[in-house]
CSV table of C-alpha atoms (C1' of nucleotides) in Angstrom, one decimal:
chain,number,residue,atom,x,y,z
K,295,UNK,CA,83.4,-70.6,52.8
K,296,UNK,CA,80.6,-71.5,50.1
K,297,UNK,CA,79.6,-68.1,49.3
K,298,UNK,CA,82.8,-66.3,50.0
K,299,UNK,CA,83.6,-66.3,46.4
K,300,UNK,CA,80.8,-64.0,45.4
K,301,UNK,CA,80.8,-61.8,48.5
K,302,UNK,CA,83.0,-59.5,46.5
K,303,UNK,CA,80.7,-59.7,43.5
K,304,UNK,CA,77.8,-59.0,45.7
K,305,UNK,CA,79.6,-56.0,47.0
K,306,UNK,CA,80.5,-54.9,43.7
K,307,UNK,CA,77.0,-55.0,42.4
K,308,UNK,CA,76.0,-53.2,45.6
K,309,UNK,CA,78.2,-50.3,45.1
K,310,UNK,CA,77.5,-50.0,41.4
K,311,UNK,CA,73.7,-50.1,42.2
K,312,UNK,CA,74.1,-47.5,45.0
K,313,UNK,CA,75.9,-45.3,42.6
K,314,UNK,CA,73.2,-45.7,39.8
K,315,UNK,CA,70.4,-45.2,42.2
K,316,UNK,CA,71.9,-42.1,43.7
K,317,UNK,CA,73.0,-40.7,40.4
K,318,UNK,CA,69.5,-41.2,39.0
K,319,UNK,CA,68.0,-39.2,41.8
K,320,UNK,CA,70.4,-36.4,41.5
K,321,UNK,CA,70.4,-36.3,37.6
K,322,UNK,CA,66.5,-36.3,37.7
K,323,UNK,CA,66.4,-33.5,40.1
K,324,UNK,CA,69.2,-31.3,38.8
K,325,UNK,CA,69.8,-32.2,35.3
K,326,UNK,CA,73.1,-32.9,33.4
K,327,UNK,CA,74.7,-29.8,34.4
K,328,UNK,CA,73.2,-29.0,37.9
K,329,UNK,CA,74.0,-32.4,39.1
K,330,UNK,CA,77.3,-32.6,41.3
K,331,UNK,CA,79.4,-35.6,41.5
K,332,UNK,CA,80.0,-35.0,45.1
K,333,UNK,CA,76.3,-35.0,45.9
K,334,UNK,CA,75.8,-38.2,44.1
K,335,UNK,CA,78.7,-39.8,46.1
K,336,UNK,CA,77.2,-38.4,49.3
K,337,UNK,CA,73.8,-39.7,48.4
K,338,UNK,CA,75.2,-43.1,47.7
K,339,UNK,CA,77.2,-43.0,50.9
K,340,UNK,CA,80.5,-43.7,49.2
K,341,UNK,CA,83.7,-42.0,48.3
K,342,UNK,CA,83.7,-39.7,45.3
K,343,UNK,CA,86.5,-41.4,43.6
K,344,UNK,CA,84.4,-44.7,43.3
K,345,UNK,CA,82.3,-42.8,40.8
K,346,UNK,CA,85.2,-42.6,38.5
K,347,UNK,CA,86.3,-46.1,39.3
K,348,UNK,CA,83.0,-47.7,38.2
K,349,UNK,CA,82.1,-45.1,35.6
K,350,UNK,CA,84.9,-43.3,34.0
K,351,UNK,CA,83.5,-39.7,33.8
K,352,UNK,CA,80.4,-37.8,34.6
K,353,UNK,CA,79.5,-37.8,30.9
K,354,UNK,CA,79.6,-41.6,31.1
K,355,UNK,CA,77.6,-41.9,34.3
K,356,UNK,CA,75.0,-39.5,32.7
K,357,UNK,CA,74.8,-41.6,29.6
K,358,UNK,CA,74.2,-44.6,31.9
K,359,UNK,CA,71.3,-43.0,33.7
K,360,UNK,CA,69.8,-41.6,30.4
K,361,UNK,CA,69.7,-45.1,29.2
K,362,UNK,CA,68.2,-46.4,32.3
K,363,UNK,CA,65.5,-43.8,32.4
K,364,UNK,CA,64.8,-44.4,28.7
K,365,UNK,CA,64.5,-48.1,29.3
K,366,UNK,CA,61.9,-47.7,32.1
K,367,UNK,CA,60.0,-45.3,29.9
K,368,UNK,CA,60.0,-47.7,27.0
K,369,UNK,CA,59.2,-50.7,29.0
K,370,UNK,CA,56.2,-49.0,30.6
K,371,UNK,CA,54.9,-48.0,27.2
K,372,UNK,CA,55.4,-51.4,25.8
K,373,UNK,CA,53.2,-53.0,28.6
K,374,UNK,CA,50.4,-50.6,27.6
K,375,UNK,CA,50.0,-52.4,24.3
K,376,UNK,CA,47.6,-55.4,24.0
K,377,UNK,CA,46.9,-56.4,20.4
K,378,UNK,CA,43.4,-57.5,19.6
K,379,UNK,CA,41.7,-55.2,21.9
K,380,UNK,CA,39.1,-52.8,20.5
K,381,UNK,CA,40.5,-49.5,19.8
K,382,UNK,CA,38.4,-47.9,22.3
K,383,UNK,CA,39.9,-50.1,25.1
K,384,UNK,CA,43.3,-49.9,23.6
K,385,UNK,CA,43.2,-46.2,23.9
K,386,UNK,CA,41.9,-46.2,27.4
K,387,UNK,CA,44.7,-48.7,28.4
K,388,UNK,CA,47.3,-46.6,26.9
K,389,UNK,CA,46.2,-43.3,28.7
K,390,UNK,CA,45.9,-45.2,31.9
K,391,UNK,CA,49.3,-46.8,31.8
K,392,UNK,CA,51.0,-43.7,30.5
K,393,UNK,CA,49.4,-41.2,33.0
K,394,UNK,CA,50.1,-43.7,35.9
K,395,UNK,CA,53.8,-43.7,34.7
K,396,UNK,CA,53.9,-40.0,34.6
K,397,UNK,CA,52.2,-39.6,38.0
K,398,UNK,CA,54.7,-41.9,39.8
K,399,UNK,CA,57.8,-40.5,37.9
K,400,UNK,CA,57.0,-37.0,37.2
K,401,UNK,CA,60.6,-36.0,36.7
K,402,UNK,CA,61.1,-38.4,33.8
K,403,UNK,CA,59.4,-36.2,31.1
K,404,UNK,CA,61.1,-33.1,32.4
K,405,UNK,CA,64.5,-34.9,32.4
K,406,UNK,CA,63.9,-36.0,28.9
K,407,UNK,CA,62.8,-32.6,27.9
K,408,UNK,CA,66.0,-31.1,29.3
K,409,UNK,CA,67.9,-33.6,27.2
K,410,UNK,CA,66.0,-32.6,24.3
K,411,UNK,CA,66.8,-29.0,24.7
K,412,UNK,CA,70.5,-29.9,24.8
K,413,UNK,CA,70.0,-31.3,21.2
K,414,UNK,CA,68.4,-34.7,22.1
K,415,UNK,CA,71.1,-36.6,20.2
K,416,UNK,CA,71.6,-39.3,22.7
K,417,UNK,CA,67.8,-39.8,23.3
K,418,UNK,CA,67.2,-40.0,19.6
K,419,UNK,CA,70.1,-42.5,19.4
K,420,UNK,CA,68.5,-44.8,22.1
K,421,UNK,CA,65.2,-44.6,20.3
K,422,UNK,CA,66.7,-45.6,17.1
K,423,UNK,CA,68.4,-48.6,18.5
K,424,UNK,CA,65.2,-49.6,20.4
K,425,UNK,CA,63.3,-49.3,17.2
K,426,UNK,CA,65.6,-51.6,15.5
K,427,UNK,CA,66.0,-54.1,18.4
K,428,UNK,CA,62.4,-54.3,19.5
K,429,UNK,CA,60.3,-55.9,16.9
K,430,UNK,CA,57.9,-54.4,16.2
K,431,UNK,CA,58.8,-51.2,17.8
K,432,UNK,CA,55.9,-49.7,20.0
K,433,UNK,CA,55.2,-46.6,18.0
K,434,UNK,CA,54.6,-48.8,15.1
K,435,UNK,CA,52.2,-50.8,16.9
K,436,UNK,CA,50.2,-47.9,17.9
K,437,UNK,CA,50.3,-46.5,14.4
K,438,UNK,CA,49.0,-49.7,13.0
K,439,UNK,CA,46.3,-50.0,15.7
K,440,UNK,CA,45.0,-46.7,14.7
K,441,UNK,CA,45.0,-47.6,11.0
K,442,UNK,CA,43.3,-50.8,11.5
K,443,UNK,CA,40.5,-49.1,13.7
K,444,UNK,CA,40.0,-46.6,11.0
K,445,UNK,CA,39.7,-49.4,8.4
K,446,UNK,CA,37.1,-51.1,10.6
K,447,UNK,CA,35.3,-47.9,10.7
K,448,UNK,CA,35.6,-47.7,14.5
K,449,UNK,CA,37.1,-44.2,14.3
K,450,UNK,CA,37.5,-41.7,11.5
K,451,UNK,CA,40.6,-41.8,9.3
K,452,UNK,CA,43.4,-39.6,10.8
K,453,UNK,CA,47.1,-39.4,10.4
K,454,UNK,CA,48.2,-41.6,13.1
K,455,UNK,CA,51.3,-39.6,13.7
K,456,UNK,CA,49.4,-36.5,14.5
K,457,UNK,CA,47.1,-38.4,16.8
K,458,UNK,CA,50.0,-40.0,18.7
K,459,UNK,CA,51.6,-36.6,19.2
K,460,UNK,CA,48.4,-35.0,20.4
K,461,UNK,CA,47.6,-37.9,22.8
K,462,UNK,CA,51.1,-37.8,24.3
K,463,UNK,CA,51.1,-34.1,24.7
K,464,UNK,CA,47.6,-34.2,26.2
K,465,UNK,CA,48.8,-36.9,28.6
K,466,UNK,CA,52.1,-35.2,29.6
K,467,UNK,CA,51.3,-31.5,29.8
K,468,UNK,CA,49.9,-31.5,33.3
K,469,UNK,CA,52.7,-33.2,34.9
K,470,UNK,CA,55.4,-31.2,33.2
K,471,UNK,CA,53.7,-27.9,33.9
K,472,UNK,CA,52.2,-28.7,37.3
K,473,UNK,CA,53.5,-25.7,39.3
K,474,UNK,CA,52.4,-23.3,36.7
K,475,UNK,CA,48.9,-25.1,36.2
K,476,UNK,CA,48.4,-25.1,39.8
K,477,UNK,CA,48.9,-21.2,40.0
K,478,UNK,CA,46.9,-20.7,36.9
K,479,UNK,CA,43.9,-22.4,38.4
K,480,UNK,CA,44.5,-21.3,41.8
K,481,UNK,CA,44.3,-24.8,43.0
K,482,UNK,CA,44.7,-25.8,46.6
K,483,UNK,CA,45.3,-29.5,46.9
K,484,UNK,CA,42.6,-31.0,44.7
K,485,UNK,CA,44.9,-31.3,41.6
K,486,UNK,CA,47.5,-33.1,43.7
K,487,UNK,CA,45.2,-35.8,44.8
K,488,UNK,CA,44.8,-39.2,43.3
K,489,UNK,CA,41.2,-38.7,42.4
K,490,UNK,CA,42.3,-35.8,40.1
K,491,UNK,CA,44.7,-38.0,38.2
K,492,UNK,CA,41.8,-40.4,37.5
K,493,UNK,CA,39.7,-37.4,36.4
K,494,UNK,CA,42.5,-36.3,34.1
K,495,UNK,CA,42.6,-39.8,32.5
K,496,UNK,CA,39.0,-39.7,31.9
K,497,UNK,CA,39.0,-36.1,30.5
K,498,UNK,CA,41.7,-36.9,28.0
K,499,UNK,CA,40.2,-40.2,27.1
K,500,UNK,CA,36.6,-38.5,26.4
K,501,UNK,CA,38.2,-35.7,24.4
K,502,UNK,CA,40.4,-37.9,22.1
K,503,UNK,CA,38.0,-40.8,21.7
K,504,UNK,CA,35.3,-38.3,20.9
K,505,UNK,CA,37.8,-36.4,18.6
K,506,UNK,CA,38.0,-39.5,16.5
K,507,UNK,CA,34.3,-40.2,16.1
K,508,UNK,CA,33.5,-41.0,12.6
K,509,UNK,CA,30.6,-38.4,12.5
K,510,UNK,CA,31.1,-34.8,12.7
K,511,UNK,CA,34.1,-33.0,11.4
K,512,UNK,CA,33.6,-30.4,8.7
K,513,UNK,CA,36.6,-28.0,9.2
F,285,UNK,CA,76.2,19.2,19.4
F,286,UNK,CA,72.6,18.7,19.3
F,287,UNK,CA,72.3,15.0,20.3
F,288,UNK,CA,75.5,14.8,22.3
F,289,UNK,CA,73.4,14.7,25.5
F,290,UNK,CA,71.8,11.4,24.9
F,291,UNK,CA,74.7,9.8,23.3
F,292,UNK,CA,75.7,8.2,26.6
F,293,UNK,CA,72.0,7.2,27.2
F,294,UNK,CA,71.8,5.7,23.7
F,295,UNK,CA,75.0,3.9,24.5
F,296,UNK,CA,73.8,2.8,27.9
F,297,UNK,CA,70.6,1.6,26.4
F,298,UNK,CA,72.5,-0.3,23.7
F,299,UNK,CA,74.9,-2.0,26.1
F,300,UNK,CA,72.0,-3.0,28.3
F,301,UNK,CA,70.1,-4.5,25.4
F,302,UNK,CA,73.2,-6.2,23.9
F,303,UNK,CA,73.5,-8.0,27.3
F,304,UNK,CA,69.9,-8.9,27.3
F,305,UNK,CA,69.9,-10.2,23.9
F,306,UNK,CA,72.9,-12.1,24.3
F,307,UNK,CA,71.8,-13.4,27.7
F,308,UNK,CA,68.6,-14.5,26.3
F,309,UNK,CA,70.1,-16.5,23.4
F,310,UNK,CA,72.6,-18.2,25.9
F,311,UNK,CA,70.2,-18.9,28.6
F,312,UNK,CA,67.6,-20.3,26.1
F,313,UNK,CA,70.2,-22.5,24.7
F,314,UNK,CA,71.9,-23.7,27.8
F,315,UNK,CA,69.6,-23.3,30.6
F,316,UNK,CA,70.3,-21.5,34.0
F,317,UNK,CA,73.3,-23.7,34.9
F,318,UNK,CA,74.7,-24.5,31.5
F,319,UNK,CA,75.0,-20.8,30.7
F,320,UNK,CA,78.4,-19.1,31.2
F,321,UNK,CA,78.8,-15.5,31.9
F,322,UNK,CA,81.8,-15.3,29.8
F,323,UNK,CA,79.9,-16.7,26.7
F,324,UNK,CA,77.2,-14.1,27.2
F,325,UNK,CA,79.8,-11.4,27.5
F,326,UNK,CA,81.5,-12.7,24.3
F,327,UNK,CA,78.3,-13.0,22.3
F,328,UNK,CA,77.5,-9.4,23.4
F,329,UNK,CA,80.9,-8.3,22.4
F,330,UNK,CA,81.5,-6.6,25.8
F,331,UNK,CA,83.6,-7.1,28.8
F,332,UNK,CA,82.4,-9.6,31.3
F,333,UNK,CA,82.5,-7.0,34.3
F,334,UNK,CA,79.8,-5.3,32.6
F,335,UNK,CA,77.4,-8.0,33.2
F,336,UNK,CA,77.8,-7.5,36.8
F,337,UNK,CA,77.8,-3.7,36.5
F,338,UNK,CA,74.3,-3.7,34.8
F,339,UNK,CA,72.8,-6.7,36.5
F,340,UNK,CA,74.5,-7.6,39.9
F,341,UNK,CA,74.7,-11.3,39.6
F,342,UNK,CA,74.1,-14.3,37.4
F,343,UNK,CA,71.0,-15.0,39.3
F,344,UNK,CA,69.7,-11.5,38.7
F,345,UNK,CA,70.3,-11.5,35.0
F,346,UNK,CA,68.7,-14.8,34.7
F,347,UNK,CA,65.6,-13.6,36.5
F,348,UNK,CA,65.5,-10.7,34.1
F,349,UNK,CA,65.6,-13.1,31.1
F,350,UNK,CA,63.0,-15.3,32.6
F,351,UNK,CA,60.7,-12.3,32.9
F,352,UNK,CA,61.4,-11.4,29.4
F,353,UNK,CA,60.6,-14.7,28.0
F,354,UNK,CA,57.5,-15.0,30.0
F,355,UNK,CA,56.3,-11.6,28.9
F,356,UNK,CA,56.7,-12.6,25.2
F,357,UNK,CA,54.9,-15.8,25.8
F,358,UNK,CA,52.2,-14.1,27.7
F,359,UNK,CA,51.7,-11.2,25.1
F,360,UNK,CA,51.4,-13.6,22.3
F,361,UNK,CA,48.7,-15.7,24.0
F,362,UNK,CA,46.8,-12.5,24.9
F,363,UNK,CA,46.7,-11.7,21.2
F,364,UNK,CA,45.1,-14.9,20.4
F,365,UNK,CA,41.8,-13.9,22.2
F,366,UNK,CA,39.2,-12.0,20.4
F,367,UNK,CA,36.0,-12.1,22.4
F,368,UNK,CA,32.7,-12.5,20.6
F,369,UNK,CA,34.2,-14.8,18.0
F,370,UNK,CA,32.3,-18.2,17.6
F,371,UNK,CA,34.1,-20.8,19.6
F,372,UNK,CA,35.0,-22.7,16.5
F,373,UNK,CA,36.9,-19.7,15.3
F,374,UNK,CA,38.3,-18.9,18.6
F,375,UNK,CA,39.7,-22.3,18.9
F,376,UNK,CA,41.2,-22.0,15.5
F,377,UNK,CA,42.8,-18.7,16.2
F,378,UNK,CA,44.2,-19.9,19.5
F,379,UNK,CA,45.9,-22.9,18.0
F,380,UNK,CA,47.2,-20.8,15.0
F,381,UNK,CA,48.8,-18.2,17.1
F,382,UNK,CA,50.2,-20.6,19.8
F,383,UNK,CA,51.6,-23.0,17.3
F,384,UNK,CA,53.1,-20.2,15.3
F,385,UNK,CA,54.8,-18.8,18.5
F,386,UNK,CA,56.1,-22.2,19.3
F,387,UNK,CA,57.5,-22.5,15.7
F,388,UNK,CA,59.4,-19.4,15.8
F,389,UNK,CA,60.5,-19.7,19.3
F,390,UNK,CA,61.0,-23.3,19.7
F,391,UNK,CA,63.3,-23.0,22.7
F,392,UNK,CA,60.8,-21.2,24.9
F,393,UNK,CA,58.8,-24.2,26.1
F,394,UNK,CA,61.7,-26.1,26.7
F,395,UNK,CA,63.3,-23.3,28.6
F,396,UNK,CA,60.1,-22.9,30.8
F,397,UNK,CA,60.2,-26.6,31.3
F,398,UNK,CA,63.6,-26.6,32.6
F,399,UNK,CA,62.6,-23.8,35.0
F,400,UNK,CA,59.6,-26.0,36.0
F,401,UNK,CA,61.9,-28.8,36.7
F,402,UNK,CA,63.8,-26.5,39.0
F,403,UNK,CA,60.7,-26.1,41.0
F,404,UNK,CA,59.1,-23.4,38.9
F,405,UNK,CA,58.7,-21.0,41.7
F,406,UNK,CA,59.8,-18.0,39.8
F,407,UNK,CA,57.5,-18.7,36.8
F,408,UNK,CA,54.7,-19.5,39.0
F,409,UNK,CA,55.3,-16.1,40.7
F,410,UNK,CA,55.1,-14.2,37.4
F,411,UNK,CA,52.1,-16.0,36.5
F,412,UNK,CA,50.5,-15.0,39.8
F,413,UNK,CA,51.4,-11.4,39.2
F,414,UNK,CA,50.3,-11.4,35.6
F,415,UNK,CA,46.9,-12.8,36.6
F,416,UNK,CA,46.4,-10.1,39.2
F,417,UNK,CA,47.6,-7.2,37.0
F,418,UNK,CA,46.0,-8.2,33.7
F,419,UNK,CA,42.3,-8.0,34.1
F,420,UNK,CA,40.9,-10.4,33.2
F,421,UNK,CA,43.7,-12.8,33.0
F,422,UNK,CA,44.0,-14.7,29.8
F,423,UNK,CA,43.4,-18.2,31.2
F,424,UNK,CA,40.2,-17.0,32.7
F,425,UNK,CA,39.1,-15.6,29.4
F,426,UNK,CA,39.5,-18.9,27.7
F,427,UNK,CA,37.8,-20.8,30.6
F,428,UNK,CA,34.8,-18.5,30.2
F,429,UNK,CA,34.7,-18.8,26.4
F,430,UNK,CA,34.5,-22.6,26.7
F,431,UNK,CA,31.8,-22.2,29.3
F,432,UNK,CA,29.8,-19.9,27.2
F,433,UNK,CA,30.2,-22.1,24.1
F,434,UNK,CA,28.8,-25.0,26.1
F,435,UNK,CA,25.9,-23.0,27.3
F,436,UNK,CA,25.1,-22.0,23.7
F,437,UNK,CA,25.2,-25.7,22.9
F,438,UNK,CA,28.0,-25.2,20.4
F,439,UNK,CA,30.1,-27.7,22.2
F,440,UNK,CA,29.4,-30.4,24.8
F,441,UNK,CA,30.0,-29.5,28.4
F,442,UNK,CA,33.5,-30.2,29.7
F,443,UNK,CA,35.8,-29.2,32.3
F,444,UNK,CA,37.5,-26.1,30.9
F,445,UNK,CA,40.7,-26.6,32.8
F,446,UNK,CA,41.1,-30.2,31.5
F,447,UNK,CA,40.4,-29.0,27.9
F,448,UNK,CA,42.9,-26.2,28.3
F,449,UNK,CA,45.6,-28.6,29.4
F,450,UNK,CA,44.9,-31.1,26.8
F,451,UNK,CA,44.9,-28.3,24.1
F,452,UNK,CA,48.2,-26.7,25.2
F,453,UNK,CA,49.8,-30.1,25.6
F,454,UNK,CA,48.7,-31.0,22.0
F,455,UNK,CA,50.1,-27.9,20.6
F,456,UNK,CA,53.4,-28.1,22.4
F,457,UNK,CA,54.5,-31.6,22.3
F,458,UNK,CA,55.8,-31.7,18.8
F,459,UNK,CA,58.0,-28.8,19.3
F,460,UNK,CA,59.5,-30.0,22.6
F,461,UNK,CA,60.0,-33.5,21.6
F,462,UNK,CA,61.1,-32.7,18.0
F,463,UNK,CA,64.4,-34.6,17.8
F,464,UNK,CA,62.7,-37.7,19.3
F,465,UNK,CA,59.6,-37.4,17.1
F,466,UNK,CA,61.6,-37.0,13.9
F,467,UNK,CA,63.6,-40.3,14.9
F,468,UNK,CA,60.3,-42.2,15.8
F,469,UNK,CA,58.7,-41.4,12.6
F,470,UNK,CA,61.9,-41.7,10.5
F,471,UNK,CA,61.2,-38.4,9.0
F,472,UNK,CA,63.5,-36.8,6.6
F,473,UNK,CA,62.7,-33.1,6.3
F,474,UNK,CA,59.0,-33.1,5.8
F,475,UNK,CA,58.3,-32.5,9.4
F,476,UNK,CA,60.6,-29.5,9.5
F,477,UNK,CA,58.8,-27.8,6.6
F,478,UNK,CA,56.5,-24.9,7.1
F,479,UNK,CA,53.8,-27.0,5.3
F,480,UNK,CA,53.9,-29.5,8.1
F,481,UNK,CA,53.4,-26.9,10.6
F,482,UNK,CA,50.1,-26.0,8.9
F,483,UNK,CA,49.2,-29.6,8.9
F,484,UNK,CA,49.8,-29.9,12.5
F,485,UNK,CA,47.6,-27.0,13.3
F,486,UNK,CA,44.8,-28.5,11.2
F,487,UNK,CA,45.3,-32.0,12.9
F,488,UNK,CA,45.0,-30.6,16.4
F,489,UNK,CA,42.1,-28.5,15.6
F,490,UNK,CA,40.2,-31.3,14.0
F,491,UNK,CA,40.8,-33.6,16.9
F,492,UNK,CA,39.9,-31.2,19.6
F,493,UNK,CA,36.9,-29.4,17.9
F,494,UNK,CA,35.6,-32.8,17.2
F,495,UNK,CA,36.3,-34.0,20.5
F,496,UNK,CA,33.9,-31.2,21.8
F,497,UNK,CA,31.2,-32.3,19.4
F,498,UNK,CA,27.8,-32.3,21.4
F,499,UNK,CA,26.9,-35.7,19.9
F,500,UNK,CA,28.8,-38.9,20.6
F,501,UNK,CA,30.4,-39.5,24.0
F,502,UNK,CA,29.4,-42.7,26.0
F,503,UNK,CA,32.4,-43.4,27.9
Z,244,DA,C1',102.6,-66.1,56.5
Z,245,DT,C1',102.6,-64.0,52.0
Z,246,DA,C1',101.8,-62.5,47.6
Z,247,DC,C1',98.1,-60.9,44.6
Z,248,DT,C1',93.8,-59.1,43.3
Z,249,DG,C1',90.2,-55.9,43.1
Z,250,DT,C1',88.0,-52.2,46.2
Z,251,DT,C1',87.9,-48.0,48.9
Z,252,DT,C1',89.6,-43.8,50.8
Z,253,DA,C1',91.8,-39.1,51.9
Z,254,DA,C1',94.4,-35.9,49.8
Z,255,DC,C1',95.4,-33.5,46.0
Z,256,DC,C1',95.3,-30.9,41.4
Z,257,DA,C1',94.2,-28.2,37.4
Z,258,DA,C1',90.7,-25.9,35.1
Z,259,DA,C1',86.6,-23.4,34.9
Z,260,DT,C1',83.7,-20.1,36.7
Z,261,DG,C1',81.1,-16.3,39.1
Z,262,DG,C1',82.5,-12.2,41.1
Z,263,DT,C1',85.7,-8.0,42.4
Z,264,DT,C1',88.8,-4.1,41.8
Z,265,DA,C1',91.5,-0.4,40.5
Z,266,DA,C1',92.7,2.1,36.9
Z,267,DA,C1',91.6,4.0,32.3
Z,268,DC,C1',88.2,6.1,29.4
Z,269,DC,C1',84.7,9.2,27.6
Z,270,DT,C1',81.2,12.8,27.7
Z,271,DT,C1',79.4,16.8,29.9
Z,272,DA,C1',79.4,20.8,33.0
Z,273,DT,C1',81.9,24.4,35.1
X,281,DA,C1',91.6,23.5,30.8
X,282,DT,C1',89.6,20.6,34.4
X,283,DA,C1',86.7,18.4,37.6
X,284,DA,C1',83.0,15.2,38.0
X,285,DG,C1',80.1,11.5,36.3
X,286,DG,C1',79.1,7.4,34.7
X,287,DT,C1',81.1,3.6,31.7
X,288,DT,C1',84.4,0.2,30.3
X,289,DT,C1',88.4,-2.8,30.6
X,290,DA,C1',92.2,-6.0,32.0
X,291,DA,C1',93.9,-8.4,35.8
X,292,DC,C1',92.8,-10.7,39.7
X,293,DC,C1',90.6,-13.6,43.5
X,294,DA,C1',88.1,-17.3,45.9
X,295,DT,C1',85.5,-21.2,45.3
X,296,DT,C1',83.7,-24.9,43.1
X,297,DT,C1',84.2,-29.0,40.3
X,298,DG,C1',85.5,-33.0,37.7
X,299,DG,C1',89.1,-35.7,37.9
X,300,DT,C1',93.7,-38.2,39.7
X,301,DT,C1',96.8,-40.6,42.7
X,302,DA,C1',99.0,-43.2,46.0
X,303,DA,C1',98.2,-45.5,49.9
X,304,DA,C1',95.3,-48.4,52.7
X,305,DC,C1',92.2,-52.3,52.9
X,306,DA,C1',90.1,-56.3,52.2
X,307,DG,C1',89.4,-61.1,50.7
X,308,DT,C1',91.7,-65.3,48.1
X,309,DA,C1',95.0,-68.5,46.4
X,310,DT,C1',99.6,-70.3,47.0
DNA sequence: ATACTGTTTAACCAAATGGTTAAACCTTAT
DNA sequence: ATAAGGTTTAACCATTTGGTTAAACAGTAT
């Protein structure tokens, strides 16, 4: 048998992936504490003991998922950076990619937020590692893009860190607080449409880019 | 004994308050699932059975706390609205009050976010009730303040809902993602100072108010 | 065939946890 | 004094949950 040798490996890989996929679903939905090992096993269609066979403990499995989520997150943001673009386009691209990611993975920010509320040590560790490994790290890229644009006079001079926080916050909020927002604005459907997401992107871009306009300001 | 009659009541009130205070602490720290009834009892310095005596179940106690937190939240935001102020000052006041609240109760947004991630039905219900009871509701006040400012020509015309979401997001993000932000910007202390909070307020205000400048914009 | 290896399963376990109960306790009213 | 009321406690219970184990089940090499 030519491929008999790796049938086992394929299967091993399969089981492991099955577990990871199921675990990701459940952890994203229920969080670290709310998640149940049994539910993960059920959703993966395997025996619960296998969870401990492949990943020693719940804590371990959780860390694995956290890492996975974080990698997805980081990878998408990395895509959003194309050096050399005028800042205006750079900003538009970033908002576009970022909001799209949030739109298709609305649970991720909430998941990370929960982790934050538990102290955020693990996520912070990942971030530290990523910042060292990836060179240069994404945040630094964005920061320097802002600084350069300011030097060129394309935008006014601002603290890039503050701008970054405001931008990310503006992008994220709607997706994190969706149920509340829908209630506040008595929305019935429109805000859940794809068109609304596009509108949201435009609104954030307009506000932020205008907010960086060299004219104006006299606080 | 002059005040013997209400000694019981005082005590009753005390116990109930003790429980609520302890429960708030624990629920804010650990979330609905992470919180343990025993820990709440311990922190209140009373017997666990009393929790069930005063509030039937954990679910019940949680709902009580959720309502409490939400009321604090809503009350503070209400304060931040003084009709008649020029929009510029209105905006500054709002950011000031809002950020201060986040700074002194950093766990609240995280707590509500967790609730959101669990579906957010309960919070949405509170919001609905508040919107009906309070007249006019705070969000509506802000929305109309924006619209009037636009009519006066003080700011450009924007969708108030989008602006509100961007503003709140920009205010909240730092406090929710603090551990991560500190890591990203390799901060050592500065961002945890009171001076930084003031700086943050200013940065958000500048960006947003400038973003509403009638000139500029040509997306 | 058989022994060996890694994989999968059902049954099981100890600890934790939300919740209950019956008795003790304290204050007030009679 | 004593009965009555709400309040507080220690002990207890049923269930859930993460985790373990020993046996069954493949494939593979000898």
